[in-house]
PDB file of C-alpha atoms in Angstrom:
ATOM      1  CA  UNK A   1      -5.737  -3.335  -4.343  1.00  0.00           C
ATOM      2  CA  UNK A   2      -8.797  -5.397  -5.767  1.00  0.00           C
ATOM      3  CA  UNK A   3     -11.222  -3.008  -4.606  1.00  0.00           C
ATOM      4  CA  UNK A   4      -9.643  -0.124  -5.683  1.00  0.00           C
ATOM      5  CA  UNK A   5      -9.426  -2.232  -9.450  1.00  0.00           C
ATOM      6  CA  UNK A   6     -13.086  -2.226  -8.839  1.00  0.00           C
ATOM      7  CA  UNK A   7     -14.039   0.948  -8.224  1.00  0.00           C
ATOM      8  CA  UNK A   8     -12.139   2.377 -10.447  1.00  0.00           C
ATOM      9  CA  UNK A   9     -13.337   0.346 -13.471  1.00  0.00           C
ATOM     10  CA  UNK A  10     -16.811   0.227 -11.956  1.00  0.00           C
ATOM     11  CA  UNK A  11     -17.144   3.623 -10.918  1.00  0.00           C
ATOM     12  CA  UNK A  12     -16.095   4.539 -15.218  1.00  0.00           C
ATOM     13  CA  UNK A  13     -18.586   2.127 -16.187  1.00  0.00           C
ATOM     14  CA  UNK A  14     -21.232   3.685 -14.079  1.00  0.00           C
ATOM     15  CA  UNK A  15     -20.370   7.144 -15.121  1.00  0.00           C
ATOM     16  CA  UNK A  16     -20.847   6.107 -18.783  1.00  0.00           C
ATOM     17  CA  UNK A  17     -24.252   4.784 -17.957  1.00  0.00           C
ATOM     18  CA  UNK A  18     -24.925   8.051 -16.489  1.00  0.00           C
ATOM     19  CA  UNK A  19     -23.848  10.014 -19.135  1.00  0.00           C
ATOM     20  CA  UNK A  20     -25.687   8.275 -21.489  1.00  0.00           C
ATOM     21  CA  UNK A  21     -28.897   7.884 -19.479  1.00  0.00           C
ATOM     22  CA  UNK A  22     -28.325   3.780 -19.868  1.00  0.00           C
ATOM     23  CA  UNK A  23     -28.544   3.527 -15.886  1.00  0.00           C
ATOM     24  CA  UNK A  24     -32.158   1.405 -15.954  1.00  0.00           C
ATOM     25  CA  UNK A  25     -30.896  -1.016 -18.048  1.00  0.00           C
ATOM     26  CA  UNK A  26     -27.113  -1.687 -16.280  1.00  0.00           C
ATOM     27  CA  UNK A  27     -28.349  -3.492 -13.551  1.00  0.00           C
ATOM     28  CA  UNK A  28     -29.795  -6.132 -15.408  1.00  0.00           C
ATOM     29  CA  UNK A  29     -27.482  -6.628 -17.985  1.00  0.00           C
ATOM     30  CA  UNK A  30     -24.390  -6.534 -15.555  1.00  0.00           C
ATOM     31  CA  UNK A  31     -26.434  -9.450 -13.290  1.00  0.00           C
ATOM     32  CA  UNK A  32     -26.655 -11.594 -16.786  1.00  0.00           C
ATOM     33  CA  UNK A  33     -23.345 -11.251 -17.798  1.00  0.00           C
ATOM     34  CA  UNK A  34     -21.910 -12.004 -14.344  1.00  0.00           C
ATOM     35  CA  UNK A  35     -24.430 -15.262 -13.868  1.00  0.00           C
ATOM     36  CA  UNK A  36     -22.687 -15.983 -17.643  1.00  0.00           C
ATOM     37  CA  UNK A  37     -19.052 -15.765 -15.701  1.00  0.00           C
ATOM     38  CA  UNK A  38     -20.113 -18.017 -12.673  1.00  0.00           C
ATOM     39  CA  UNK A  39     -22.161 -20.366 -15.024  1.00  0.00           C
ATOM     40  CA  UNK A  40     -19.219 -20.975 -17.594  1.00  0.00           C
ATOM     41  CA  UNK A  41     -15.994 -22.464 -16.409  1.00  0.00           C
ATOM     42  CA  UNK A  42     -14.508 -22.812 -19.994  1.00  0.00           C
ATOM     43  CA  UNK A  43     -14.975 -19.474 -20.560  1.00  0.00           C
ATOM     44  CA  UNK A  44     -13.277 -18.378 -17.434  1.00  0.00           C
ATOM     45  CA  UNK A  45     -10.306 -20.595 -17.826  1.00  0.00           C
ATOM     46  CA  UNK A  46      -9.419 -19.172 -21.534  1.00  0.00           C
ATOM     47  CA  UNK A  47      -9.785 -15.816 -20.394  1.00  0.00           C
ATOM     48  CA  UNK A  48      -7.522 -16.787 -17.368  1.00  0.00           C
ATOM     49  CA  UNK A  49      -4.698 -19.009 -19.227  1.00  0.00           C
ATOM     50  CA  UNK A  50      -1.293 -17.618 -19.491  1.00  0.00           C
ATOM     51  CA  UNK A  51      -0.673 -18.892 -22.725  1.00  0.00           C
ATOM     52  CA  UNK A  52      -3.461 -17.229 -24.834  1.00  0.00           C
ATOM     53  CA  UNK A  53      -3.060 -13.574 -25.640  1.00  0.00           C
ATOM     54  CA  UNK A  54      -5.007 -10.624 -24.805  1.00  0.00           C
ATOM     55  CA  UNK A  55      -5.935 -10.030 -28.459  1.00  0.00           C
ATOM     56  CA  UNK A  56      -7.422 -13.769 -28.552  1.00  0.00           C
ATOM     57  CA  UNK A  57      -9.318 -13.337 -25.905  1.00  0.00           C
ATOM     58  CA  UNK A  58     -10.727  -9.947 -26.762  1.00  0.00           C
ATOM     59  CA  UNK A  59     -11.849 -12.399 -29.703  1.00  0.00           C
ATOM     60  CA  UNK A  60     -13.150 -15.494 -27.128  1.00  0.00           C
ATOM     61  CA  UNK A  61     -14.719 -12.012 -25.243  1.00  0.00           C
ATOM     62  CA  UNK A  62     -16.859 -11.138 -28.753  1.00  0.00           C
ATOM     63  CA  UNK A  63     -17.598 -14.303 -29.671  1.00  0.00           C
ATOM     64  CA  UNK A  64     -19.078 -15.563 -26.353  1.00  0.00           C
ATOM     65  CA  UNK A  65     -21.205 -11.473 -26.036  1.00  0.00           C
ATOM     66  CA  UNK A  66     -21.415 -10.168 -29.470  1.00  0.00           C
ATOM     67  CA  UNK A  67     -25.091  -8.863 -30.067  1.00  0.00           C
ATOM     68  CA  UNK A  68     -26.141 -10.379 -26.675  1.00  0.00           C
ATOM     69  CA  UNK A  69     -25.250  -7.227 -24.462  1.00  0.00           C
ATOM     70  CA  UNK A  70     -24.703  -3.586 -25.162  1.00  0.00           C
ATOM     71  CA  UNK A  71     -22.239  -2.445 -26.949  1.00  0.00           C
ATOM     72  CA  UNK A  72     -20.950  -0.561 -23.525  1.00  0.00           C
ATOM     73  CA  UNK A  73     -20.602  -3.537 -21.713  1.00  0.00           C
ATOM     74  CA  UNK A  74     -18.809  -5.110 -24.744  1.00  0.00           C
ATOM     75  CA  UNK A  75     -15.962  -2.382 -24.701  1.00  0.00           C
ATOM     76  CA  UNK A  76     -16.526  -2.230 -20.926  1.00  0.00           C
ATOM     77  CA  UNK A  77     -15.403  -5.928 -20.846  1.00  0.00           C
ATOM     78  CA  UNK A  78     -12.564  -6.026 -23.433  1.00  0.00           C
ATOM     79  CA  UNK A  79     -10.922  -2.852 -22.144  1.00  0.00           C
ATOM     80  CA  UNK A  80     -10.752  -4.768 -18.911  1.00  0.00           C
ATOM     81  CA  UNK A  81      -8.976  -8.153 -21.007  1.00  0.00           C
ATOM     82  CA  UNK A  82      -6.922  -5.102 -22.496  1.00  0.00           C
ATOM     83  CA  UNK A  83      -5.625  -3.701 -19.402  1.00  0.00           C
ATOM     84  CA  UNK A  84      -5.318  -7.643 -17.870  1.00  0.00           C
ATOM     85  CA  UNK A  85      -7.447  -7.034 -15.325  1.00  0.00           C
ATOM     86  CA  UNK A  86      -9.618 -10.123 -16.029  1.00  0.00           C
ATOM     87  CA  UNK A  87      -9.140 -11.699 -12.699  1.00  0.00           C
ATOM     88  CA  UNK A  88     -11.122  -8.543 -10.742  1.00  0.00           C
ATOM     89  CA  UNK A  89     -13.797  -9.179 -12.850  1.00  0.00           C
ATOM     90  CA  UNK A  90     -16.062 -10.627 -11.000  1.00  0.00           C
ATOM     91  CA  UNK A  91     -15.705  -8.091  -8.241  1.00  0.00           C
ATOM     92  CA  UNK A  92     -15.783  -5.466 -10.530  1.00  0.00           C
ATOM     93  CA  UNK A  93     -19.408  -6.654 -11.726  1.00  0.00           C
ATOM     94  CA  UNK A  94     -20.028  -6.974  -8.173  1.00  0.00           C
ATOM     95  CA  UNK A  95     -19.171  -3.309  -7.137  1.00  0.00           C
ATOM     96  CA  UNK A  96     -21.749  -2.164  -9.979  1.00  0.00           C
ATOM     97  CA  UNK A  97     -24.426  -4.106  -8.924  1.00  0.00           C
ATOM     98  CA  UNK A  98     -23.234  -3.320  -5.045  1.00  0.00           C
ATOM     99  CA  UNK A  99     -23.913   0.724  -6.365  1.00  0.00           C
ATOM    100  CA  UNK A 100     -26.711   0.054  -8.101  1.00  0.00           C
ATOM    101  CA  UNK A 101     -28.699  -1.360  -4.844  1.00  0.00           C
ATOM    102  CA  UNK A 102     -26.788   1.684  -3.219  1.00  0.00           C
ATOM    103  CA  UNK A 103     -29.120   3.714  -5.640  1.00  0.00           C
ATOM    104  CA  UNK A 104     -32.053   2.208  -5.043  1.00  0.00           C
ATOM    105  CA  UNK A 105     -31.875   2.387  -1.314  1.00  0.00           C
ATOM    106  CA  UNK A 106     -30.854  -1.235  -0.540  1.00  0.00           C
ATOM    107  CA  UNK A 107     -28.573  -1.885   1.393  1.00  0.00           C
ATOM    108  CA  UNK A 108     -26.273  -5.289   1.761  1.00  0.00           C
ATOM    109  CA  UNK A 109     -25.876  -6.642   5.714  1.00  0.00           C
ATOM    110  CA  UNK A 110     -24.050  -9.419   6.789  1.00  0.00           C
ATOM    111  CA  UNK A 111     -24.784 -10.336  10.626  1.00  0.00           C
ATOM    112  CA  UNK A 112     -23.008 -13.097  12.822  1.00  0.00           C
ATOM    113  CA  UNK A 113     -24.461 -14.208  15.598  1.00  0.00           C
ATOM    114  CA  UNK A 114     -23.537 -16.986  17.801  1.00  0.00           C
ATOM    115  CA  UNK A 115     -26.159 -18.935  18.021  1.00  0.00           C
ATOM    116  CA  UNK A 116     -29.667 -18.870  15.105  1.00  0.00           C
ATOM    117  CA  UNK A 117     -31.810 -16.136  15.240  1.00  0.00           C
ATOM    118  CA  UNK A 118     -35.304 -16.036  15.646  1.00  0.00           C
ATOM    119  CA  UNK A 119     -37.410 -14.477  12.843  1.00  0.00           C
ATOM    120  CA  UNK A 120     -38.496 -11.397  15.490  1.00  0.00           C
ATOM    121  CA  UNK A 121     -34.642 -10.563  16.214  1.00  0.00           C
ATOM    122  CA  UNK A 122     -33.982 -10.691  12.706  1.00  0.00           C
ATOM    123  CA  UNK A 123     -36.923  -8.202  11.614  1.00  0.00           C
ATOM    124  CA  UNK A 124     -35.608  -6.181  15.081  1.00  0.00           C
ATOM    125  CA  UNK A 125     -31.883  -5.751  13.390  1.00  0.00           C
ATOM    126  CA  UNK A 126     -33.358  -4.770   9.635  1.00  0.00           C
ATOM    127  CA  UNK A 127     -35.379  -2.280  11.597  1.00  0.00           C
ATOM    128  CA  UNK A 128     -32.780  -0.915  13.859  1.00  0.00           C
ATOM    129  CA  UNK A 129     -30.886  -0.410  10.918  1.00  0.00           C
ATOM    130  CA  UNK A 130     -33.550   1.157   8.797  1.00  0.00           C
ATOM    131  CA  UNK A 131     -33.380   4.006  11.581  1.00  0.00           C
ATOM    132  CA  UNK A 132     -29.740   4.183  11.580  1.00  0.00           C
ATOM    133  CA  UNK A 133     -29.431   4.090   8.107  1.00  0.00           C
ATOM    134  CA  UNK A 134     -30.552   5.895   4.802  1.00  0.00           C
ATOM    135  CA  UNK A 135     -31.169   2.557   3.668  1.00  0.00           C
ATOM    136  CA  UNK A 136     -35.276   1.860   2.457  1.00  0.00           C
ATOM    137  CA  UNK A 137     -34.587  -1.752   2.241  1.00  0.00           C
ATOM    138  CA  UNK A 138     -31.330  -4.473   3.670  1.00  0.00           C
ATOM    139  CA  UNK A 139     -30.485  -7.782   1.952  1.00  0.00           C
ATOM    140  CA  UNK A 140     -29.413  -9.909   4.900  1.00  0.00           C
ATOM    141  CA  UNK A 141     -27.071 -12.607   5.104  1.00  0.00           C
ATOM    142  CA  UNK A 142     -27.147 -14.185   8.773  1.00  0.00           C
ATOM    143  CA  UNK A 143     -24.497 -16.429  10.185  1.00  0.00           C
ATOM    144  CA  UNK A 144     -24.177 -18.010  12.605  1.00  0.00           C
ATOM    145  CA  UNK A 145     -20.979 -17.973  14.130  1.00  0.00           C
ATOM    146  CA  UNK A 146     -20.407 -20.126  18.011  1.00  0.00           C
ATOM    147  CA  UNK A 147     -17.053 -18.204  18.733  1.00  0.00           C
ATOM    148  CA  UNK A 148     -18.349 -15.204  19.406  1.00  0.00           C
ATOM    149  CA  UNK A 149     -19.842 -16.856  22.537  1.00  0.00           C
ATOM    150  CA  UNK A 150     -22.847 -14.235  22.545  1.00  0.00           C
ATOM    151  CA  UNK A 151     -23.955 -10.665  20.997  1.00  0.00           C
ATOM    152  CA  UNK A 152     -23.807  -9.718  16.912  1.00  0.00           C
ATOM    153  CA  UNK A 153     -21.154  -8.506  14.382  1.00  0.00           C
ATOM    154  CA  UNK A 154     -22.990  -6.432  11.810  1.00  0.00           C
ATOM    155  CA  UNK A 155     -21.229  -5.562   8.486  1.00  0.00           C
ATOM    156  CA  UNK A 156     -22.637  -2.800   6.346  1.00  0.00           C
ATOM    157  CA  UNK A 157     -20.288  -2.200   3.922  1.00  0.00           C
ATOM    158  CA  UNK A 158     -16.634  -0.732   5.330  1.00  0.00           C
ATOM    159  CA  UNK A 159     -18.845  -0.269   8.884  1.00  0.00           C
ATOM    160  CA  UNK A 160     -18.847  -3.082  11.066  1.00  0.00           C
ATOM    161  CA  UNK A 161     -20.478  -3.155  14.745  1.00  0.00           C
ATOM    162  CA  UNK A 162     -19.083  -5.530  16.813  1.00  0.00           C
ATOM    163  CA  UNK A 163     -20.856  -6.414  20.048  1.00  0.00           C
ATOM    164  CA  UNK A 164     -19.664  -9.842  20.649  1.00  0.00           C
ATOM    165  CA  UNK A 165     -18.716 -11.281  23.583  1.00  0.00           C
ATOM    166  CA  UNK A 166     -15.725 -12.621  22.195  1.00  0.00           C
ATOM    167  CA  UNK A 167     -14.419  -8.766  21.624  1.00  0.00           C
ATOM    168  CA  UNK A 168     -15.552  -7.457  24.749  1.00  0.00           C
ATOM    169  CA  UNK A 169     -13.579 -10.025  26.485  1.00  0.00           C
ATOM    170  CA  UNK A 170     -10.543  -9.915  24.438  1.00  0.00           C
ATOM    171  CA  UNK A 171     -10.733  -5.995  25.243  1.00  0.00           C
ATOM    172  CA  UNK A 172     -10.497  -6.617  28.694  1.00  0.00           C
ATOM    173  CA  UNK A 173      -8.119  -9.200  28.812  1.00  0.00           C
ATOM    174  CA  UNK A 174      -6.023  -6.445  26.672  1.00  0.00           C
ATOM    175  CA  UNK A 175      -6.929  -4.127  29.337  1.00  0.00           C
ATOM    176  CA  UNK A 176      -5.651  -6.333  32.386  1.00  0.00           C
ATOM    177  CA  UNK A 177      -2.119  -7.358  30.783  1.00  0.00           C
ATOM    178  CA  UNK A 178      -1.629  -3.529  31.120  1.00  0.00           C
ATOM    179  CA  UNK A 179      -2.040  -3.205  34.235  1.00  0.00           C
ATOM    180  CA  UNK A 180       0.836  -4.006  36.310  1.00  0.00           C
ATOM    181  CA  UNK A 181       1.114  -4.911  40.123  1.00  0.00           C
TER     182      UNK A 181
END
């Protein structure tokens, strides 16, 4: 359900940008005002307590913003207190920026691997990818992960590629307890 919330709301906001040729400028500003969300934990938890109402903080909202970002991101962010919606928010402001590199040709990769890779395999993935891809450029984040014994689980948005050994033998024990003697 949350990433439905955030397209939906993200996708709108991103269409307004459009619209009103403000697309250059989103990135940035979104990136600010979501470093202002992780940075300030009194903002979050008035925004967040039961107890205050949506009208005060639509007024916590301007107070904090007001003549800091556009005036788009401003209704952008109080429709979302409006329609209580506040928790998503930070994955909201992480599906825009997640489009925006999507515009730009970069694409966001996690890999898993079960032991650390060297600098060579990691250069070999981004450019196996780049062919596989439309992607110009990949943000990587690498893990390392010892239960999947040996081989890679790439993640590339809903795509994942799963060559671990882990799988492959959990597939064939799967495989076996059909068969019957």
């Amino acid at each position: 359900m949350a990433k439905l919330v955030s397209k939906t709301y993200g996708d709108a906001y991103l269409s307004l940008a459009e619209e009103r040729n403000t697309l250059d400028a989103v990135k940035e500003e979104v990136l600010a005002v979501r470093q202002v969300f992780l940075e300030s934990g009194e903002l979050n938890q008035m925004l967040s307590h039961p107890k205050i109402v949506k009208e005060e903080k639509m007024r916590i909202l301007e107070t904090a913003f007001k003549g800091r970002i556009s005036e788009d991101m401003m209704g952008f962010l109080l429709v979302i207190v409006k329609k209580d919606r506040y928790r998503d928010i930070m994955s909201i402001l992480d599906y825009i920026i997640g489009q925006m590199k999507k515009k730009e040709g970069i694409g966001s990769l996690k890999v898993a691997s079960a032991f650390k890779l060297s600098e060579g395999q990691k250069a070999d993935i981004v450019h196996r990818m780049k062919e596989l891809t439309d992607y110009q450029e990949f943000e990587v984040d690498y893990e390392v992960d010892e239960s999947l014994i040996g081989g890679l689980v790439l993640r590339l948005e809903d795509r994942v590629i799963d060559s671990s050994i882990r799988t492959k033998l959990q597939t064939m024990g799967r495989s076996l307890s059909k068969i019957q003697l």
